Coordinates of C-alpha atoms in Angstrom, one line a residue:
M351 CA 112.3 119.5 91.2
Q352 CA 109.8 117.1 91.6
P353 CA 105.8 118.3 91.6
Q354 CA 104.6 118.1 95.3
M355 CA 100.7 116.4 96.2
S356 CA 98.5 118.6 98.1
Y357 CA 97.2 117.9 101.8
R358 CA 94.2 116.7 100.4
S359 CA 96.1 114.1 98.3
H360 CA 98.2 113.0 100.9
A361 CA 95.3 112.2 103.1
R362 CA 93.6 110.0 100.1
A363 CA 96.5 108.1 99.9
I364 CA 97.1 107.8 103.6
I365 CA 93.6 106.8 104.1
A366 CA 93.5 104.4 100.7
L367 CA 96.8 102.6 102.6
G368 CA 95.7 102.9 106.0
L369 CA 92.1 101.6 106.3
P370 CA 93.2 98.3 105.6
L371 CA 96.1 98.2 107.9
I372 CA 94.0 99.8 110.6
G373 CA 91.2 97.2 109.9
S374 CA 94.3 93.9 109.8
H375 CA 95.8 95.3 113.0
I376 CA 92.5 95.7 114.8
A377 CA 91.6 92.5 113.4
Q378 CA 94.7 91.1 114.9
M379 CA 93.9 92.3 118.3
A380 CA 90.3 91.1 118.5
I381 CA 91.9 87.3 118.8
N382 CA 93.4 88.8 121.9
V383 CA 90.2 90.6 122.9
A384 CA 88.3 87.4 122.2
D385 CA 90.8 85.4 124.7
T386 CA 90.7 87.7 127.1
M387 CA 86.9 88.1 127.0
M388 CA 86.1 84.6 127.1
M389 CA 88.4 83.9 129.6
G390 CA 87.0 86.1 131.8
W391 CA 83.9 84.2 131.3
Y392 CA 85.4 81.2 132.0
G393 CA 87.2 82.3 135.4
V394 CA 89.3 85.2 137.0
P395 CA 92.4 83.2 137.8
E396 CA 92.4 81.9 134.0
L397 CA 91.9 85.5 133.1
A398 CA 94.9 86.5 135.7
A399 CA 97.1 83.7 133.7
L400 CA 96.1 84.7 130.2
V401 CA 97.0 88.4 131.3
L402 CA 100.3 87.5 132.6
A403 CA 101.2 84.6 129.5
S404 CA 100.0 86.9 127.0
S405 CA 102.3 89.9 128.1
L406 CA 105.4 87.7 128.2
F407 CA 104.4 86.3 124.8
F408 CA 104.0 89.9 123.2
V409 CA 107.3 90.7 124.5
I410 CA 109.0 88.1 123.0
F411 CA 106.7 88.8 119.3
I412 CA 107.2 92.3 119.4
S413 CA 110.9 92.1 120.0
G414 CA 111.2 89.3 117.3
A415 CA 108.9 91.6 115.2
G416 CA 111.7 94.0 114.4
F417 CA 113.4 91.7 111.8
A418 CA 110.0 91.7 110.1
F419 CA 109.4 95.6 110.6
A420 CA 112.4 96.3 109.1
V421 CA 111.3 94.3 106.1
M422 CA 108.7 97.4 105.5
P423 CA 110.8 100.2 104.8
M424 CA 113.6 98.6 102.9
V425 CA 111.1 96.6 100.7
A426 CA 109.4 100.0 100.2
R427 CA 112.4 102.0 99.2
A428 CA 113.5 99.2 96.8
A429 CA 110.1 99.2 95.1
G430 CA 110.2 103.3 94.7
A431 CA 113.6 102.6 93.3
G432 CA 111.8 100.1 91.2
D433 CA 114.5 97.3 91.9
D434 CA 112.7 94.1 92.3
R435 CA 115.7 92.2 93.1
Q436 CA 116.2 94.1 96.1
V437 CA 112.6 93.2 97.2
R438 CA 113.1 89.7 97.0
R439 CA 116.2 89.7 99.0
V440 CA 115.3 91.7 101.5
T441 CA 112.0 89.6 102.4
R442 CA 113.9 86.5 102.2
M443 CA 116.6 87.3 105.0
G444 CA 113.6 88.8 106.7
F445 CA 112.4 85.3 107.1
W446 CA 116.0 83.9 107.7
T447 CA 116.1 86.9 110.6
S448 CA 112.9 85.4 112.1
A449 CA 113.5 82.2 112.1
I450 CA 116.8 82.3 113.9
Y451 CA 115.3 84.5 116.4
T452 CA 111.9 81.8 117.2
A453 CA 114.6 79.2 118.1
F454 CA 116.3 81.1 120.7
M455 CA 112.9 81.9 122.4
V456 CA 111.5 78.4 122.3
P457 CA 113.0 77.5 125.6
V458 CA 111.5 80.7 127.2
F459 CA 108.3 79.6 126.5
V460 CA 108.9 75.7 127.8
W461 CA 110.2 76.7 131.2
S462 CA 108.0 80.0 131.9
G463 CA 106.2 78.8 134.8
A464 CA 109.5 78.9 136.9
L465 CA 110.4 82.5 135.2
F466 CA 107.0 83.7 136.6
G467 CA 107.5 82.3 139.7
A468 CA 111.0 84.3 140.3
L469 CA 108.9 87.4 139.3
G470 CA 106.7 86.9 142.6
Q471 CA 103.7 85.4 140.8
E472 CA 101.4 83.1 142.9
A473 CA 102.2 79.4 142.4
S474 CA 98.8 78.7 140.8
I475 CA 98.9 81.3 138.2
S476 CA 102.3 80.7 137.1
L477 CA 101.4 77.1 136.1
L478 CA 97.9 78.1 134.3
A479 CA 100.3 80.7 132.3
Q480 CA 102.9 78.0 131.8
D481 CA 100.4 75.6 130.3
Y482 CA 98.9 78.2 127.8
L483 CA 102.7 79.3 126.6
R484 CA 103.8 75.5 126.4
I485 CA 101.2 75.4 123.7
L486 CA 101.4 78.8 122.0
V487 CA 105.1 78.0 121.2
I488 CA 104.1 75.6 118.5
G489 CA 102.7 78.9 116.7
L490 CA 105.6 81.0 117.0
L491 CA 107.5 80.4 113.8
P492 CA 104.4 81.0 111.6
S493 CA 103.5 84.1 113.4
M494 CA 107.1 85.5 112.8
L495 CA 106.4 84.7 109.4
T496 CA 103.4 86.3 109.0
M497 CA 104.9 89.5 110.0
V498 CA 107.6 89.6 107.4
M499 CA 104.9 88.6 105.0
K500 CA 102.8 91.3 106.1
S501 CA 105.4 93.7 106.1
Y502 CA 106.2 92.9 102.2
L503 CA 102.6 92.7 101.3
A504 CA 102.4 96.3 102.7
A505 CA 105.0 98.0 101.3
M506 CA 103.8 96.6 98.0
G507 CA 100.7 98.4 98.5
R508 CA 98.6 95.2 98.8
T509 CA 97.1 95.9 102.3
Q510 CA 93.9 94.6 101.2
I511 CA 94.8 91.2 101.7
V512 CA 96.4 91.8 104.3
F513 CA 93.0 92.9 105.7
V514 CA 91.4 90.1 104.6
I515 CA 93.3 87.3 105.6
T516 CA 93.8 88.5 109.0
L517 CA 90.0 88.9 109.3
A518 CA 89.3 85.6 108.3
G519 CA 92.0 84.3 110.9
T520 CA 90.2 86.6 113.5
V521 CA 86.8 84.8 112.5
L522 CA 87.9 81.6 112.8
N523 CA 89.8 82.4 115.8
I524 CA 87.0 83.1 117.8
L525 CA 85.1 80.1 116.4
L526 CA 87.4 78.0 118.0
N527 CA 88.1 79.7 121.0
Y528 CA 84.5 79.3 121.9
M529 CA 84.4 75.7 121.0
L530 CA 87.9 74.8 122.7
I531 CA 87.7 76.6 125.9
F532 CA 84.3 75.8 126.7
G533 CA 83.6 72.5 125.1
K534 CA 81.0 73.2 122.4
F535 CA 80.0 71.5 119.7
G536 CA 81.1 68.2 120.5
A537 CA 84.9 69.4 121.6
P538 CA 86.3 69.2 124.7
E539 CA 86.4 71.7 127.5
L540 CA 90.1 72.8 127.5
G541 CA 90.0 76.1 129.5
I542 CA 93.1 78.2 128.9
E543 CA 94.8 75.4 127.0
G544 CA 92.0 75.7 124.4
A545 CA 92.2 79.1 124.0
A546 CA 96.0 78.4 122.9
L547 CA 95.5 75.6 120.7
A548 CA 92.9 78.1 118.7
S549 CA 95.8 80.5 118.1
V550 CA 98.3 77.8 117.3
I551 CA 95.6 76.4 114.1
V552 CA 94.9 80.1 113.1
Q553 CA 98.9 81.0 113.5
G554 CA 99.6 78.0 111.1
L555 CA 97.0 78.7 108.6
T556 CA 97.8 82.5 107.8
F557 CA 101.3 82.2 106.7
P558 CA 100.8 80.0 103.9
A559 CA 97.5 82.0 102.7
M560 CA 99.6 85.1 102.4
A561 CA 102.2 83.0 100.5
A562 CA 100.0 81.4 98.3
Y563 CA 98.9 85.2 97.7
A564 CA 101.8 86.5 97.0
G565 CA 103.0 83.6 94.9
W566 CA 99.9 84.2 92.9
K567 CA 99.8 87.9 92.6
I568 CA 103.4 89.1 92.9
P569 CA 105.3 86.3 91.1
Q570 CA 108.0 88.0 89.3
H571 CA 109.4 88.1 93.2
R572 CA 109.8 84.6 93.7
L573 CA 109.9 84.7 97.6
L574 CA 110.2 81.0 98.6
H575 CA 112.5 80.4 95.4
R576 CA 115.3 78.7 96.8
L577 CA 114.7 80.3 100.2
W578 CA 117.5 77.8 101.9
R579 CA 120.2 80.1 100.0
P580 CA 122.1 82.6 102.6
D581 CA 122.3 86.4 101.3
A582 CA 125.0 87.4 103.7
E583 CA 125.1 91.2 102.9
V584 CA 121.0 91.5 103.0
F585 CA 120.9 89.4 105.8
M586 CA 123.2 92.2 108.1
Q587 CA 121.3 94.9 106.6
V588 CA 117.6 93.9 107.7
F589 CA 119.6 92.7 110.8
R590 CA 121.2 96.1 111.6
L591 CA 118.2 97.9 111.2
G592 CA 116.0 94.8 112.9
W593 CA 117.3 94.3 115.9
P594 CA 117.2 98.3 117.3
I595 CA 113.3 98.0 115.6
G596 CA 112.7 94.6 118.5
M597 CA 114.7 96.6 120.9
T598 CA 112.4 100.0 120.5
S599 CA 109.5 97.8 120.4
L600 CA 110.5 95.6 123.7
A601 CA 111.0 98.9 125.6
E602 CA 107.8 99.9 125.3
V603 CA 106.0 96.7 125.5
G604 CA 108.5 95.6 128.2
L605 CA 106.8 98.6 129.9
F606 CA 103.5 97.3 130.0
A607 CA 104.8 93.4 130.7
A608 CA 106.7 94.8 133.5
A609 CA 103.4 96.5 135.0
A610 CA 101.4 93.4 134.4
V611 CA 104.3 91.6 137.2
M612 CA 103.9 94.8 139.4
M613 CA 100.1 94.6 139.3
G614 CA 100.3 90.8 140.0
W615 CA 102.3 91.9 143.3
I616 CA 99.0 94.2 144.0
G617 CA 96.4 91.3 143.4
T618 CA 94.4 89.2 140.9
F619 CA 91.7 91.7 141.0
E620 CA 94.2 94.5 139.7
L621 CA 95.8 91.9 137.3
A622 CA 92.3 91.4 136.0
A623 CA 91.5 94.8 135.5
H624 CA 94.6 95.7 134.2
G625 CA 94.3 93.3 131.2
I626 CA 90.9 94.7 130.5
A627 CA 91.6 98.0 130.2
L628 CA 94.9 97.7 128.8
Q629 CA 92.9 95.5 125.6
W630 CA 91.0 98.8 125.2
A631 CA 94.1 100.6 125.2
S632 CA 95.4 98.3 122.7
I633 CA 93.0 98.5 120.3
T634 CA 92.9 102.0 119.9
F635 CA 96.9 101.7 119.6
M636 CA 96.0 99.6 116.3
V637 CA 94.9 102.7 114.8
H638 CA 97.7 104.5 115.2
L639 CA 100.4 101.7 114.6
G640 CA 98.2 101.0 111.2
L641 CA 98.8 105.0 110.7
A642 CA 102.7 104.6 111.5
N643 CA 102.7 101.4 109.2
V644 CA 101.6 103.9 106.5
A645 CA 104.0 106.9 107.7
T646 CA 106.9 104.0 107.4
I647 CA 105.8 103.2 103.8
R648 CA 105.5 106.6 102.5
A649 CA 108.6 107.6 104.1
G650 CA 110.4 104.8 102.5
N651 CA 109.4 105.6 99.0
A652 CA 110.2 109.1 99.3
M653 CA 113.6 108.1 100.4
G654 CA 114.0 106.0 97.5
R655 CA 112.9 108.9 95.1
L656 CA 115.1 111.5 97.4
D657 CA 111.6 113.4 98.5
D658 CA 112.3 115.3 101.6
A659 CA 109.7 117.8 100.8
G660 CA 107.0 115.0 100.0
M661 CA 107.9 112.9 103.0
R662 CA 107.3 116.3 105.3
R663 CA 103.9 117.1 103.8
G664 CA 102.6 113.5 104.4
G665 CA 103.9 113.1 107.4
L666 CA 102.3 116.1 108.8
V667 CA 99.0 115.0 107.3
V668 CA 99.1 111.5 108.8
T669 CA 100.3 112.7 112.1
G670 CA 97.1 115.1 112.1
I671 CA 95.1 111.8 111.3
S672 CA 96.2 110.5 114.1
L673 CA 95.9 112.9 116.7
L674 CA 92.3 113.9 115.8
F675 CA 91.6 110.1 116.5
A676 CA 93.3 110.2 119.8
V677 CA 91.1 112.7 121.0
L678 CA 88.0 111.3 120.3
I679 CA 88.9 107.9 122.6
M680 CA 90.0 110.3 125.3
A681 CA 86.2 111.4 125.1
I682 CA 85.1 107.5 125.1
F683 CA 87.0 106.4 127.8
L684 CA 86.3 109.4 130.0
L685 CA 82.3 109.2 129.3
V686 CA 81.5 105.8 129.2
P687 CA 84.4 103.3 131.0
E688 CA 81.9 101.1 133.0
P689 CA 80.3 99.5 130.0
L690 CA 84.0 99.0 128.6
I691 CA 84.9 97.0 131.3
S692 CA 81.9 95.1 131.9
V693 CA 81.8 93.9 128.6
F694 CA 84.7 91.4 129.7
L695 CA 83.1 89.9 132.7
D696 CA 80.6 87.2 133.8
L697 CA 77.4 88.9 135.0
Q698 CA 78.2 86.3 138.0
E699 CA 81.1 87.1 138.5
P700 CA 81.3 87.8 142.3
S701 CA 84.3 90.2 142.2
R702 CA 82.8 92.1 138.8
D703 CA 82.1 95.4 140.4
K704 CA 85.3 95.7 142.3
I705 CA 86.9 94.7 138.9
I706 CA 85.0 97.3 137.2
A707 CA 85.7 100.0 139.7
I708 CA 89.7 99.0 139.4
G709 CA 89.4 99.4 135.4
V710 CA 87.4 102.5 135.2
V711 CA 90.4 104.2 136.9
L712 CA 92.8 102.5 134.6
L713 CA 91.0 103.8 131.5
A714 CA 91.1 107.2 132.7
M715 CA 94.7 106.9 132.8
A716 CA 94.4 105.4 129.3
A717 CA 92.7 108.7 128.1
L718 CA 95.5 110.9 129.5
F719 CA 98.2 109.2 127.0
Q720 CA 96.4 109.0 124.1
L721 CA 98.1 111.9 122.6
A722 CA 101.4 111.2 123.8
D723 CA 100.9 107.5 122.5
A724 CA 100.0 108.6 119.1
A725 CA 102.9 111.4 118.6
Q726 CA 105.5 109.0 119.7
V727 CA 104.2 105.8 117.3
L728 CA 104.0 108.2 114.6
A729 CA 107.3 109.9 115.0
L730 CA 108.5 106.4 115.1
G731 CA 107.1 105.1 112.0
L732 CA 108.0 108.3 110.0
L733 CA 111.7 107.5 111.8
R734 CA 111.6 103.9 110.6
G735 CA 110.8 105.0 106.9
V736 CA 114.0 106.9 106.6
H737 CA 116.0 103.7 108.4
D738 CA 116.5 105.8 111.2
A739 CA 116.2 103.3 114.4
R740 CA 119.4 103.4 117.1
V741 CA 118.7 106.7 118.4
P742 CA 115.0 106.2 118.6
M743 CA 116.0 102.9 120.3
I744 CA 117.9 104.9 122.9
F745 CA 115.0 107.4 123.6
A746 CA 112.3 104.7 124.2
S747 CA 114.4 102.5 126.6
V748 CA 115.2 106.1 128.4
S749 CA 111.8 107.1 128.0
Y750 CA 110.4 103.7 129.5
W751 CA 112.5 102.2 131.6
L752 CA 114.4 105.4 133.2
V753 CA 111.7 107.1 133.6
G754 CA 108.3 105.2 133.3
L755 CA 108.8 102.2 135.5
P756 CA 110.3 104.0 138.1
A757 CA 107.8 106.3 137.9
G758 CA 104.8 103.8 138.1
Y759 CA 106.7 102.1 140.8
L760 CA 107.2 105.0 142.8
L761 CA 103.9 106.0 142.4
A762 CA 102.0 102.7 143.0
F763 CA 103.9 101.3 146.1
T764 CA 105.9 104.3 147.6
L765 CA 102.9 106.9 147.3
D766 CA 100.4 104.1 147.8
L767 CA 98.4 105.1 144.6
G768 CA 98.2 101.1 143.5
A769 CA 97.3 100.1 140.1
A770 CA 96.4 103.7 138.9
G771 CA 100.1 104.9 139.8
I772 CA 101.4 102.4 137.8
W773 CA 99.4 103.5 134.8
L774 CA 100.5 107.1 135.9
G775 CA 103.9 105.8 134.9
F776 CA 103.0 105.0 131.6
V777 CA 101.8 108.7 131.0
A778 CA 105.2 109.9 131.9
G779 CA 107.0 107.5 129.7
L780 CA 104.9 108.2 126.9
T781 CA 104.8 111.5 126.9
L782 CA 108.6 112.1 126.9
A783 CA 109.5 109.2 124.2
A784 CA 107.0 111.6 122.2
V785 CA 108.6 114.5 122.5
L786 CA 112.4 112.9 121.7
M787 CA 111.3 111.2 118.8
S788 CA 108.9 114.3 117.5
H789 CA 112.3 116.5 118.0
R790 CA 114.5 114.0 116.2
F791 CA 112.1 113.9 112.9
W792 CA 111.2 117.1 112.2
T793 CA 113.9 119.2 113.0
R794 CA 116.2 117.1 111.0
T795 CA 116.8 116.8 107.0
W796 CA 116.5 113.7 105.6
F797 CA 117.2 114.4 102.1
E798 CA 120.5 112.5 102.1
A799 CA 119.4 109.7 105.0
E800 CA 121.8 107.4 103.7
Q801 CA 124.2 110.0 105.7
G802 CA 121.8 110.9 108.2
A803 CA 120.3 107.7 109.4
D804 CA 121.3 106.8 112.7
A805 CA 124.1 109.9 113.3

């Protein structure tokens, strides 16, 4: 029987591993926040277009990132078992699956204007969003490869370098945004296209930086050596775990993207307020996501050791930390919503007061789903750690698309609650997902995880 870590020891280990991951997620999110904030200063139509385009980009990105997320528990398990060869094979095939996925997604970016038009969006907003995405598509492949590299480095316990490189990219992106959106320091004024170009530049630099670090500090894995050689066995392992993870993420992110479309049906002001409130909800979610990544890594390590008791003890600690943070954020959203919304808007914007009023209501809705959002993503992280992905995918699809989205539509348009009704749909979907996923993890025995996964 293996000696068990105390709850305090688990907490220290989780915080040491989790803080850099949380920091890197927040730094990555800061790029989106900077885009939204500066576009809000630039103009409301451009802000609405950015919200629309970002929703589509994130749907595509997070769906493909399922293969990168699959790398994390697989590498963590191999590292826990001391199998360096398997670490290399998994990471390489993570690159392969991500690259193939990217190739299939390029046409969606190129003809996105027609897609937005078919979804009932205003023609002028749709064209602005398409201009943004046709530039952003250049950075899609390096973005996907970066996600694989982040998962690999995090699973190897190298979360500090992930944070440092991500933070450097964020600072550079903010500077480039300011230059290219507004035409500062001799750069041309490109508006929404400038925001896209800034993102592409940073995406193109981040992956080489992480790959160089991995080659320098962990040379035994030789991740990029003979990368062109296929590995059918491990490719299928990554694919089988990655696609349901991607579909699970798609179910949740797709709910928010569909909400952006429905907000566009209500009006431009509602769409702009939705984008701002969603930025704050997303920032807080990054903390829970970082802790969920820690849960995945530590559950994967425990799986490699067949340490069910240690996995459960660590799971309790990381979930408790996440829920405590959720309570704090609920208080902030309810007590000081106006400053949080107003920071994204120019003081001279004629529609400023109207957007703030809508945004305050949406932040109150965001406060309602904080606990559910924290619980579902932590349970999902633990389930991924034990390679359990297909049943959570079903739970997510049912919760978000058969409950959350219809509830949002009914409340917004049938019961005339407008923007608030759409966000109440979020509350319903996230709460159901939290209950289902938490019940699955905590009521099952994962000691023989190979046999129990995906049952």
